[in-house]
């Protein structure tokens, strides 16, 4: 036995070398065959079932031409890493397609054929120092092409969804059409002499990427066009009966309906709130009362809903505190029995409404909750919300009575909320165009032909840009970085309503920043080596620029008229300026190389040092047990 133990002890070096050999070989083989194992807690790097199903529907060859400026020396490390992440995901798409997806990767170096190809493909050339940086792709499927001008790092959580949606757009023969009836302007406006151009609301611009989107006249629509498959009724304030009838009949014909209402829309751009005026002049509120009463949906009018358990933390001049009228939904508030909510973790409803089925409802409709409150709920009158400071509103809440829904899907056979088409009223009754359209209305439907579904959202602020995204600039483009999962859940629910199962199953990944403090400290030390020299060089450069500005003659002065001493001094300063700029570039290059080296050292330590320690502990434990026996 002792001989065996002596052999194991003497052969420990061989054990370590064999382990290192196995690790190197495994990494090499995994890299060659692109084999990966996702060990993250929430499977952040694994494809969702929706993506897998979408890939299986590809029948003909699909080509992806990916352009990424990998050889550029001036790429910031975070962008470089993101570009590699994009390529990894595209490789995974190709690997899972059984040869149906062909991925071609190009490095568009300056003045190369690849750079010309990238520009011709519509990929954005983003200026970065003296070069252009490319990070985009051209997707081709038969005669159809879609260009991703630039992959946005702020949308890394949506990377799988964005690529899948691009492929989906290529596969479908025709995009589904969504109509929008909104009491406020959610579409952008072109520039005019009195006003700058304004973009679409973010959720509208996102809808346009997947669907054909049509704006309908909120004030005078009498019938929803037949080509519209889904109708979004957004914040329906003072909706006329004729428009309600158009919505009602559209739904009974089988059209899908999305109803977004709000008892107190904080971010209505058309609302004003000057103190001293009548409160009714500036409270932006909507409540589809006629629809809800007919459907057997219970709600409370003229109140804002609050939930103490899901209170969001808000910042005030006096500090942070939990504000019950802002509902910060998480996994605990979601219905996990439906695919729509899978992967959703963080939601924000701003002074929302609430609803639920009446206990004594006579209809056979069923409500599937997507987001539900806790038991610790309450209500505050909208007029109180409008003039009391938010830090005092928690104590103003009247006690609620149980759980309420903030988002859900109502399903079953719907009945008309009208007995017949309502007549035109007011100025509409004298409008010849509307009179003719009214006469052409189809036969009244009293009940739907088939079962249908309606998506209900109890907060219009839930989709407002101020709640959903942070706007920032990436190179020469304005990008929107999601603040939460509001848009993700909304789109998932619409895709499910439309019947696009694949897209509804794709959820944003969790990309949580996990700072590595040791690496941060090492970075700071590396920067400290160069920062003093960099400051001195920049100060000298600024001094030279000032001296040059003083020496340069007025515009239009001939070179012959400049004194030789001045001309020599200008040339001397220009030479010094070029030299200093070169030294600055070299310092910044060395800094990047040092940081990259530190990163690689830490990666190697993580890959090899930790396994060696674990192996050593394991061998030592094994030897001790052998000695005991």
XYZ file of C-alpha atoms in Angstrom:
629
model
C 0.000 0.000 0.000
C 2.836 2.395 0.887
C 4.446 1.727 -2.480
C 1.232 2.753 -4.199
C 1.052 5.951 -2.144
C 4.705 6.734 -2.890
C 4.037 6.216 -6.593
C 1.028 8.566 -6.511
C 3.024 11.165 -4.591
C 5.994 11.001 -6.962
C 3.722 11.050 -10.015
C 1.789 14.165 -8.977
C 3.625 16.258 -11.581
C 2.524 13.807 -14.263
C -1.066 14.124 -13.041
C -0.918 17.928 -13.335
C 0.669 17.744 -16.796
C -1.967 15.287 -17.963
C -4.695 17.595 -16.627
C -3.199 20.566 -18.473
C -2.973 18.478 -21.633
C -6.645 17.493 -21.328
C -7.673 21.133 -20.744
C -5.673 22.373 -23.756
C -6.974 19.574 -25.971
C -10.583 20.110 -24.841
C -10.413 23.859 -25.511
C -8.844 23.256 -28.916
C -11.406 20.634 -29.938
C -14.333 22.695 -28.620
C -13.058 25.722 -30.539
C -12.567 23.771 -33.802
C -16.050 22.238 -33.700
C -17.668 25.252 -31.994
C -18.884 23.119 -29.086
C -20.219 25.102 -26.137
C -21.741 24.351 -22.774
C -23.927 27.023 -21.222
C -23.335 26.933 -17.473
C -24.993 30.292 -16.710
C -27.795 30.274 -14.157
C -30.513 31.477 -16.535
C -29.126 29.874 -19.717
C -28.153 33.298 -21.078
C -26.223 31.811 -24.010
C -28.733 29.120 -25.036
C -31.280 29.530 -27.822
C -34.948 29.702 -26.875
C -37.487 27.220 -28.197
C -38.862 29.929 -30.497
C -35.524 30.343 -32.276
C -35.125 26.580 -32.656
C -38.604 26.313 -34.189
C -37.938 29.248 -36.518
C -34.686 27.726 -37.818
C -36.515 24.474 -38.613
C -38.939 26.365 -40.891
C -36.119 27.462 -43.237
C -36.606 25.515 -46.463
C -34.145 27.148 -48.879
C -30.546 28.367 -48.417
C -30.226 31.558 -46.365
C -26.990 33.558 -46.563
C -25.650 35.934 -43.911
C -22.769 38.240 -44.864
C -21.341 39.508 -41.586
C -19.073 42.575 -41.646
C -16.922 43.313 -38.586
C -13.778 45.446 -38.531
C -11.737 43.003 -36.436
C -8.337 44.228 -37.673
C -8.905 47.835 -36.629
C -6.482 48.798 -33.832
C -8.660 51.620 -32.514
C -11.718 49.549 -31.577
C -12.644 50.055 -27.891
C -12.490 46.750 -26.033
C -16.231 46.601 -25.092
C -17.271 47.080 -28.735
C -14.709 44.541 -29.905
C -16.051 41.987 -27.423
C -19.628 42.710 -28.463
C -18.715 42.157 -32.125
C -17.265 38.756 -31.199
C -20.471 37.983 -29.296
C -22.552 38.811 -32.398
C -20.397 36.534 -34.550
C -20.682 33.717 -31.992
C -24.490 33.955 -32.064
C -24.529 33.982 -35.890
C -22.242 30.921 -35.915
C -24.697 29.184 -33.575
C -27.556 29.986 -35.973
C -25.576 28.438 -38.841
C -24.599 25.364 -36.809
C -28.208 24.645 -35.863
C -29.588 25.009 -39.392
C -28.372 21.715 -40.885
C -26.574 23.628 -43.611
C -29.542 25.870 -44.495
C -27.821 29.015 -43.135
C -24.483 29.952 -44.701
C -22.427 32.470 -42.722
C -19.727 34.501 -44.491
C -17.578 36.733 -42.261
C -15.618 39.708 -43.638
C -13.169 42.186 -42.164
C -13.742 45.477 -44.075
C -10.245 46.954 -43.754
C -9.753 50.477 -45.176
C -9.666 50.640 -49.012
C -10.302 46.903 -49.348
C -12.810 45.017 -51.491
C -14.526 43.948 -48.255
C -15.053 47.611 -47.267
C -16.622 48.328 -50.676
C -18.831 45.255 -50.301
C -19.969 46.387 -46.830
C -20.930 49.837 -48.131
C -22.768 48.354 -51.122
C -24.640 46.011 -48.762
C -25.940 49.010 -46.787
C -23.904 48.349 -43.622
C -23.213 51.597 -41.762
C -19.675 53.019 -41.901
C -19.193 54.425 -38.398
C -16.264 56.865 -38.072
C -13.763 55.747 -35.453
C -10.588 57.829 -35.436
C -9.152 57.939 -38.952
C -10.974 54.755 -40.002
C -14.521 53.529 -40.463
C -15.821 50.821 -38.159
C -18.298 48.247 -39.491
C -20.518 45.944 -37.445
C -23.504 44.862 -39.518
C -24.815 42.158 -41.810
C -26.715 41.455 -45.030
C -29.282 38.634 -44.830
C -30.320 37.073 -48.186
C -33.062 34.525 -48.832
C -33.816 33.933 -52.494
C -34.494 37.345 -54.012
C -35.245 38.981 -50.646
C -32.601 40.911 -48.715
C -32.567 42.612 -45.308
C -29.665 44.734 -44.082
C -28.775 45.218 -40.426
C -26.897 48.528 -40.678
C -25.299 48.157 -37.248
C -25.702 45.723 -34.361
C -26.429 47.847 -31.309
C -24.528 46.950 -28.092
C -27.377 48.485 -26.076
C -29.636 45.755 -27.475
C -27.379 42.854 -26.523
C -30.194 41.362 -24.443
C -32.329 41.321 -27.606
C -29.602 39.984 -29.922
C -31.163 36.552 -30.423
C -34.600 38.112 -30.944
C -33.333 40.736 -33.423
C -31.549 38.126 -35.560
C -34.564 35.782 -35.409
C -36.903 38.608 -36.348
C -34.706 39.483 -39.351
C -34.838 35.849 -40.499
C -38.593 35.752 -39.857
C -39.085 38.825 -42.054
C -37.272 37.013 -44.877
C -39.292 33.830 -44.486
C -42.786 35.331 -44.441
C -44.340 36.228 -47.781
C -46.094 39.274 -46.361
C -45.862 41.119 -43.082
C -48.994 41.146 -40.929
C -50.692 44.538 -40.667
C -51.396 46.315 -37.389
C -53.735 49.296 -37.224
C -53.308 51.938 -34.526
C -56.146 54.004 -33.072
C -54.665 56.433 -30.562
C -56.020 59.525 -28.855
C -52.444 60.889 -28.578
C -49.766 61.181 -31.229
C -47.525 58.106 -31.124
C -46.183 58.552 -34.651
C -43.301 60.864 -35.506
C -43.654 64.065 -37.482
C -41.614 65.438 -40.360
C -39.781 68.698 -39.882
C -41.525 71.945 -40.821
C -40.584 75.654 -40.584
C -41.971 75.833 -37.045
C -40.948 72.458 -35.585
C -38.073 69.989 -35.790
C -38.712 66.418 -36.891
C -39.780 64.017 -34.137
C -39.332 60.224 -34.178
C -41.997 57.579 -33.659
C -42.533 56.331 -30.156
C -40.075 53.514 -29.548
C -42.759 50.821 -29.396
C -44.139 52.034 -32.747
C -40.701 51.965 -34.394
C -40.213 48.434 -33.034
C -43.629 47.356 -34.360
C -42.642 48.634 -37.807
C -39.648 46.287 -37.852
C -41.914 43.233 -37.734
C -45.313 44.430 -39.018
C -46.919 46.792 -41.474
C -48.246 49.584 -39.234
C -51.138 51.854 -40.255
C -52.325 54.936 -38.406
C -56.137 55.223 -38.325
C -58.149 58.405 -37.766
C -59.115 58.321 -34.095
C -61.921 60.832 -34.551
C -63.796 59.552 -37.588
C -62.968 55.914 -38.394
C -66.255 54.132 -39.133
C -64.864 50.785 -40.248
C -61.529 49.021 -39.784
C -60.006 48.053 -43.175
C -60.048 44.336 -44.010
C -56.261 44.122 -44.471
C -55.682 44.910 -40.784
C -55.223 41.746 -38.741
C -54.552 43.305 -35.332
C -55.891 46.596 -33.979
C -54.098 48.519 -31.225
C -56.432 50.895 -29.373
C -54.071 53.102 -27.380
C -55.295 55.329 -24.534
C -58.912 55.697 -25.801
C -59.966 59.107 -24.468
C -63.481 60.317 -25.314
C -63.904 57.765 -28.103
C -66.987 58.383 -30.259
C -69.640 55.677 -30.491
C -69.075 55.314 -34.238
C -65.384 54.528 -33.637
C -66.292 52.129 -30.826
C -68.645 50.386 -33.210
C -65.873 50.023 -35.786
C -63.649 48.400 -33.126
C -66.503 46.185 -31.933
C -67.365 44.858 -35.396
C -63.709 44.365 -36.323
C -63.278 42.095 -33.311
C -66.457 40.131 -34.025
C -65.191 39.545 -37.591
C -62.196 37.780 -36.058
C -59.683 40.634 -35.849
C -57.289 40.641 -32.892
C -57.644 43.541 -30.455
C -55.088 45.137 -28.118
C -56.632 47.560 -25.613
C -54.234 49.857 -23.704
C -56.013 52.144 -21.247
C -54.852 54.385 -18.412
C -56.772 56.260 -15.679
C -53.862 58.696 -15.293
C -51.299 58.943 -18.093
C -48.353 60.835 -16.671
C -46.437 61.048 -19.965
C -49.161 62.315 -22.286
C -47.350 65.018 -24.324
C -50.642 66.765 -25.036
C -51.577 67.132 -21.387
C -50.590 70.205 -19.397
C -50.640 70.649 -15.658
C -50.559 74.338 -14.729
C -51.522 74.912 -11.122
C -54.608 76.981 -10.579
C -56.507 75.597 -13.589
C -59.323 73.094 -13.443
C -57.880 69.621 -12.783
C -60.026 68.118 -15.525
C -58.148 70.262 -18.052
C -54.898 68.395 -17.624
C -55.619 64.877 -16.344
C -55.054 62.493 -19.226
C -57.288 59.487 -18.605
C -58.956 56.741 -20.596
C -61.362 53.979 -19.648
C -63.076 51.662 -22.171
C -66.192 51.542 -19.977
C -68.664 50.359 -22.632
C -66.418 47.462 -23.641
C -65.590 46.394 -20.072
C -69.227 46.512 -18.917
C -70.249 44.297 -21.846
C -67.371 41.855 -21.325
C -68.013 41.472 -17.596
C -64.718 43.075 -16.624
C -64.542 44.747 -13.214
C -62.561 47.966 -12.870
C -62.552 51.119 -10.772
C -63.106 54.438 -12.509
C -61.190 57.626 -11.633
C -58.652 55.887 -9.391
C -55.003 54.886 -9.723
C -53.982 51.422 -8.562
C -51.203 50.798 -6.015
C -49.427 47.750 -4.636
C -47.211 47.992 -1.556
C -45.466 44.668 -2.137
C -44.400 45.598 -5.681
C -43.703 49.287 -4.972
C -40.964 50.759 -7.174
C -38.087 52.669 -5.590
C -38.196 56.302 -6.715
C -35.816 59.201 -6.169
C -37.065 62.446 -4.604
C -35.235 65.520 -3.238
C -35.526 63.910 0.195
C -34.017 60.604 -0.899
C -35.251 57.248 -2.182
C -38.432 55.554 -1.036
C -40.849 52.812 -2.232
C -43.729 54.364 -4.195
C -46.743 52.044 -4.218
C -48.400 53.687 -7.252
C -45.472 52.629 -9.443
C -45.763 48.870 -9.869
C -42.341 47.201 -10.208
C -43.329 43.777 -11.507
C -40.976 40.813 -11.229
C -41.127 37.042 -11.625
C -43.391 36.779 -8.575
C -46.071 38.914 -10.279
C -46.053 36.921 -13.546
C -48.156 33.999 -14.701
C -45.606 31.240 -15.347
C -48.186 28.872 -16.860
C -48.065 30.724 -20.197
C -45.148 30.964 -22.632
C -45.667 34.706 -23.115
C -44.051 35.656 -19.801
C -41.067 33.281 -19.988
C -37.787 35.148 -19.497
C -39.472 38.350 -18.273
C -38.040 39.664 -15.000
C -38.401 43.433 -14.672
C -41.522 45.511 -15.443
C -42.637 49.027 -14.569
C -46.233 50.310 -14.565
C -46.558 54.029 -13.772
C -49.731 54.937 -11.837
C -51.708 52.247 -13.662
C -55.297 51.114 -13.633
C -56.398 47.561 -12.803
C -59.060 45.068 -13.850
C -60.384 41.558 -13.229
C -63.394 39.477 -14.208
C -66.552 40.195 -12.224
C -67.444 37.385 -9.870
C -71.053 37.531 -11.093
C -70.197 37.998 -14.793
C -72.860 36.554 -17.104
C -70.529 36.126 -20.110
C -68.507 32.965 -20.751
C -65.276 34.880 -21.319
C -62.116 33.770 -19.543
C -59.283 35.999 -18.347
C -55.723 34.716 -18.444
C -53.617 36.911 -16.208
C -50.153 37.897 -17.425
C -49.245 40.362 -14.651
C -51.068 40.209 -11.324
C -50.825 42.189 -8.094
C -50.289 40.988 -4.559
C -52.969 41.077 -1.866
C -51.585 44.305 -0.347
C -53.245 46.729 -2.778
C -55.055 50.036 -2.708
C -56.387 52.957 -4.734
C -55.897 56.723 -4.885
C -58.272 59.124 -6.623
C -56.758 60.575 -9.822
C -57.478 64.132 -8.678
C -55.507 63.492 -5.474
C -52.597 62.092 -7.528
C -52.546 65.237 -9.629
C -51.785 67.694 -6.827
C -50.203 65.823 -3.864
C -46.431 65.170 -3.768
C -45.590 61.556 -4.498
C -43.902 60.965 -1.134
C -47.286 61.591 0.546
C -49.417 59.468 -1.766
C -48.597 56.124 -0.131
C -50.486 57.188 2.981
C -53.398 58.385 0.798
C -54.103 54.879 -0.527
C -57.484 53.406 0.335
C -57.299 49.709 1.182
C -57.938 47.422 -1.790
C -59.734 44.118 -1.873
C -57.501 41.323 -3.070
C -55.596 40.693 -6.291
C -56.041 42.658 -9.507
C -54.641 42.268 -13.016
C -52.489 44.834 -14.781
C -52.098 42.874 -18.015
C -54.063 39.896 -19.291
C -55.736 38.152 -22.226
C -59.526 37.910 -22.372
C -60.731 35.002 -24.508
C -63.960 33.364 -25.635
C -66.953 34.254 -27.812
C -67.590 37.991 -27.713
C -70.976 39.701 -28.144
C -71.477 43.146 -29.655
C -71.662 46.087 -27.274
C -74.268 47.602 -29.644
C -77.659 46.399 -30.853
C -77.143 48.159 -34.186
C -74.833 50.671 -35.846
C -75.082 54.012 -33.995
C -76.096 57.048 -36.059
C -73.664 59.843 -36.855
C -73.795 62.709 -34.394
C -72.563 66.279 -34.066
C -70.556 67.638 -37.012
C -70.114 64.098 -38.377
C -73.826 64.049 -39.258
C -73.223 66.867 -41.789
C -70.027 65.419 -43.291
C -70.894 64.052 -46.746
C -67.894 61.707 -46.827
C -68.767 60.168 -43.467
C -72.437 59.906 -44.447
C -71.489 57.858 -47.536
C -69.128 55.631 -45.510
C -71.800 55.109 -42.862
C -74.272 53.890 -45.482
C -71.724 51.349 -46.724
C -71.298 49.689 -43.330
C -71.556 45.917 -43.461
C -74.377 43.987 -41.869
C -74.391 44.261 -38.092
C -72.786 41.341 -36.241
C -74.392 40.603 -32.873
C -71.945 37.871 -31.882
C -68.514 36.771 -33.032
C -68.286 33.944 -35.565
C -65.529 32.215 -33.591
C -63.741 32.498 -30.276
C -61.350 35.413 -30.118
C -58.798 36.994 -27.783
C -58.210 40.544 -26.535
C -54.977 41.726 -24.929
C -55.631 44.280 -22.149
C -52.923 46.532 -20.664
C -53.904 48.817 -17.771
C -51.246 51.494 -18.274
C -50.373 53.624 -21.325
C -47.180 54.869 -19.629
C -46.079 51.219 -19.706
C -45.100 51.793 -23.376
C -43.883 55.391 -23.186
C -40.269 56.125 -24.118
C -39.589 57.786 -20.743
C -40.448 54.511 -18.990
C -39.067 51.943 -21.436
C -35.783 53.233 -22.923
C -32.706 55.367 -22.422
C -31.666 57.291 -25.544
C -27.956 57.543 -26.294
C -25.611 58.005 -29.222
C -23.618 55.128 -30.729
C -21.162 56.543 -33.276
C -23.342 58.790 -35.469
C -26.640 57.080 -34.629
C -29.149 57.600 -31.822
C -29.933 54.292 -30.149
C -32.451 53.212 -27.537
C -31.318 51.067 -24.627
C -34.175 49.212 -22.877
C -34.610 50.059 -19.189
C -36.765 47.032 -18.435
C -38.769 44.183 -20.020
C -41.894 46.238 -20.826
C -41.369 46.192 -24.595
C -40.291 42.542 -24.513
C -43.492 41.423 -22.770
C -45.713 43.600 -24.969
C -44.215 42.213 -28.172
C -44.325 38.672 -26.860
C -48.037 39.065 -26.116
C -48.766 40.586 -29.554
C -46.808 37.819 -31.315
C -48.788 35.252 -29.354
C -52.041 37.045 -30.237
C -51.029 37.037 -33.916
C -50.240 33.361 -33.778
C -46.502 33.842 -34.409
C -45.477 31.198 -31.894
C -41.777 31.285 -32.734
C -41.348 35.024 -32.077
C -43.515 34.935 -28.957
C -41.224 32.327 -27.404
C -38.039 34.374 -27.890
C -37.218 36.365 -24.773
C -34.460 38.873 -23.992
C -31.394 37.426 -22.313
C -30.105 38.571 -18.970
C -26.960 40.600 -19.526
C -26.104 41.694 -16.045
C -22.960 43.705 -15.401
C -20.796 41.705 -13.011
C -17.759 43.900 -12.310
C -14.514 42.022 -11.645
C -12.953 44.267 -9.002
C -9.454 42.779 -9.353
C -9.424 43.524 -13.073
C -10.751 47.043 -12.447
C -7.937 47.708 -9.957
C -5.346 46.346 -12.396
C -6.794 48.550 -15.134
C -6.422 51.618 -12.938
C -2.775 50.760 -12.205
C -2.102 50.300 -15.924
C -3.673 53.687 -16.649
C -1.576 55.268 -13.900
C 1.626 54.290 -15.749
C 0.682 56.460 -18.720
C -1.692 59.132 -17.485
C 0.983 61.635 -16.364
C 2.853 61.450 -19.676
C -0.427 61.710 -21.554
C -1.419 64.849 -19.610
C 1.984 66.474 -20.251
C 1.819 65.700 -23.972
C -1.747 67.029 -24.238
C -0.697 70.244 -22.436
C 2.234 70.677 -24.855
C -0.116 70.013 -27.789
C -2.553 72.691 -26.616
C 0.334 75.152 -26.208
C 1.558 74.427 -29.734
C -1.945 74.912 -31.149
C -2.159 78.319 -29.434
C 1.275 79.332 -30.764
C 0.357 78.196 -34.266
C -2.877 80.167 -34.133
C -0.933 83.308 -33.257
C 1.657 82.793 -36.001
C -0.682 81.880 -38.843
C -1.328 84.854 -41.140
C -4.741 86.151 -42.050
C -6.756 84.238 -44.617
C -5.798 85.121 -48.195
C -2.189 86.008 -47.318
C 0.253 84.650 -49.861
C 3.052 82.314 -48.649
C 5.553 84.677 -50.320
C 4.433 87.534 -48.030
C 5.153 85.551 -44.835
C 8.557 86.401 -43.263
C 11.028 83.455 -43.526
C 11.529 83.373 -39.741
C 7.766 83.063 -39.167
C 7.414 80.423 -41.869
C 10.247 78.383 -40.344
C 8.637 78.668 -36.919
C 5.247 77.505 -38.274
C 6.872 74.478 -39.951
C 8.792 73.695 -36.758
C 5.590 73.831 -34.684
C 3.704 71.677 -37.195
C 6.470 69.052 -37.077
C 6.364 69.092 -33.275
C 2.569 68.797 -33.358
C 2.738 65.691 -35.565
C 5.385 64.199 -33.260
C 3.316 64.781 -30.141
C 0.206 63.294 -31.771
C 2.259 60.242 -32.736
C 3.508 59.871 -29.136
C -0.081 60.144 -27.843
C -1.241 57.420 -30.236
C 1.637 55.212 -29.108
C 0.830 55.749 -25.413
C -2.842 54.891 -25.951
C -1.856 51.841 -27.980
C 0.441 50.631 -25.186
C -2.339 51.180 -22.646
C -4.764 49.070 -24.710
C -2.132 46.356 -25.087
C -1.447 46.335 -21.336
C -5.158 46.051 -20.536
C -5.547 43.282 -23.132
C -2.550 41.452 -21.599
C -4.026 41.763 -18.109
C -7.310 40.404 -19.381
C -5.616 37.423 -21.041
C -3.622 36.679 -17.866
C -6.817 36.649 -15.822
C -8.514 34.402 -18.389
C -5.594 31.947 -18.206
C -5.693 32.018 -14.416
C -9.419 31.270 -14.492
C -8.977 28.486 -17.048
C -5.979 26.714 -15.538
C -5.116 27.894 -12.044
C -8.506 27.165 -10.490
C -8.812 23.651 -12.047
C -5.245 22.879 -10.880
C -6.094 23.926 -7.321
C -9.267 21.840 -7.394
C -7.340 18.859 -8.784
C -4.623 19.278 -6.156
C -7.217 19.358 -3.387
C -8.896 16.303 -4.867
C -5.637 14.341 -5.090
C -4.623 15.310 -1.560
C -8.021 14.271 -0.249
C -7.768 10.984 -2.122
C -4.268 10.331 -0.717
C -5.401 11.015 2.844
C -8.305 8.630 2.468
C -5.964 5.981 1.079
C -3.672 6.455 4.078
C -6.587 5.960 6.460
C -7.454 2.699 4.777
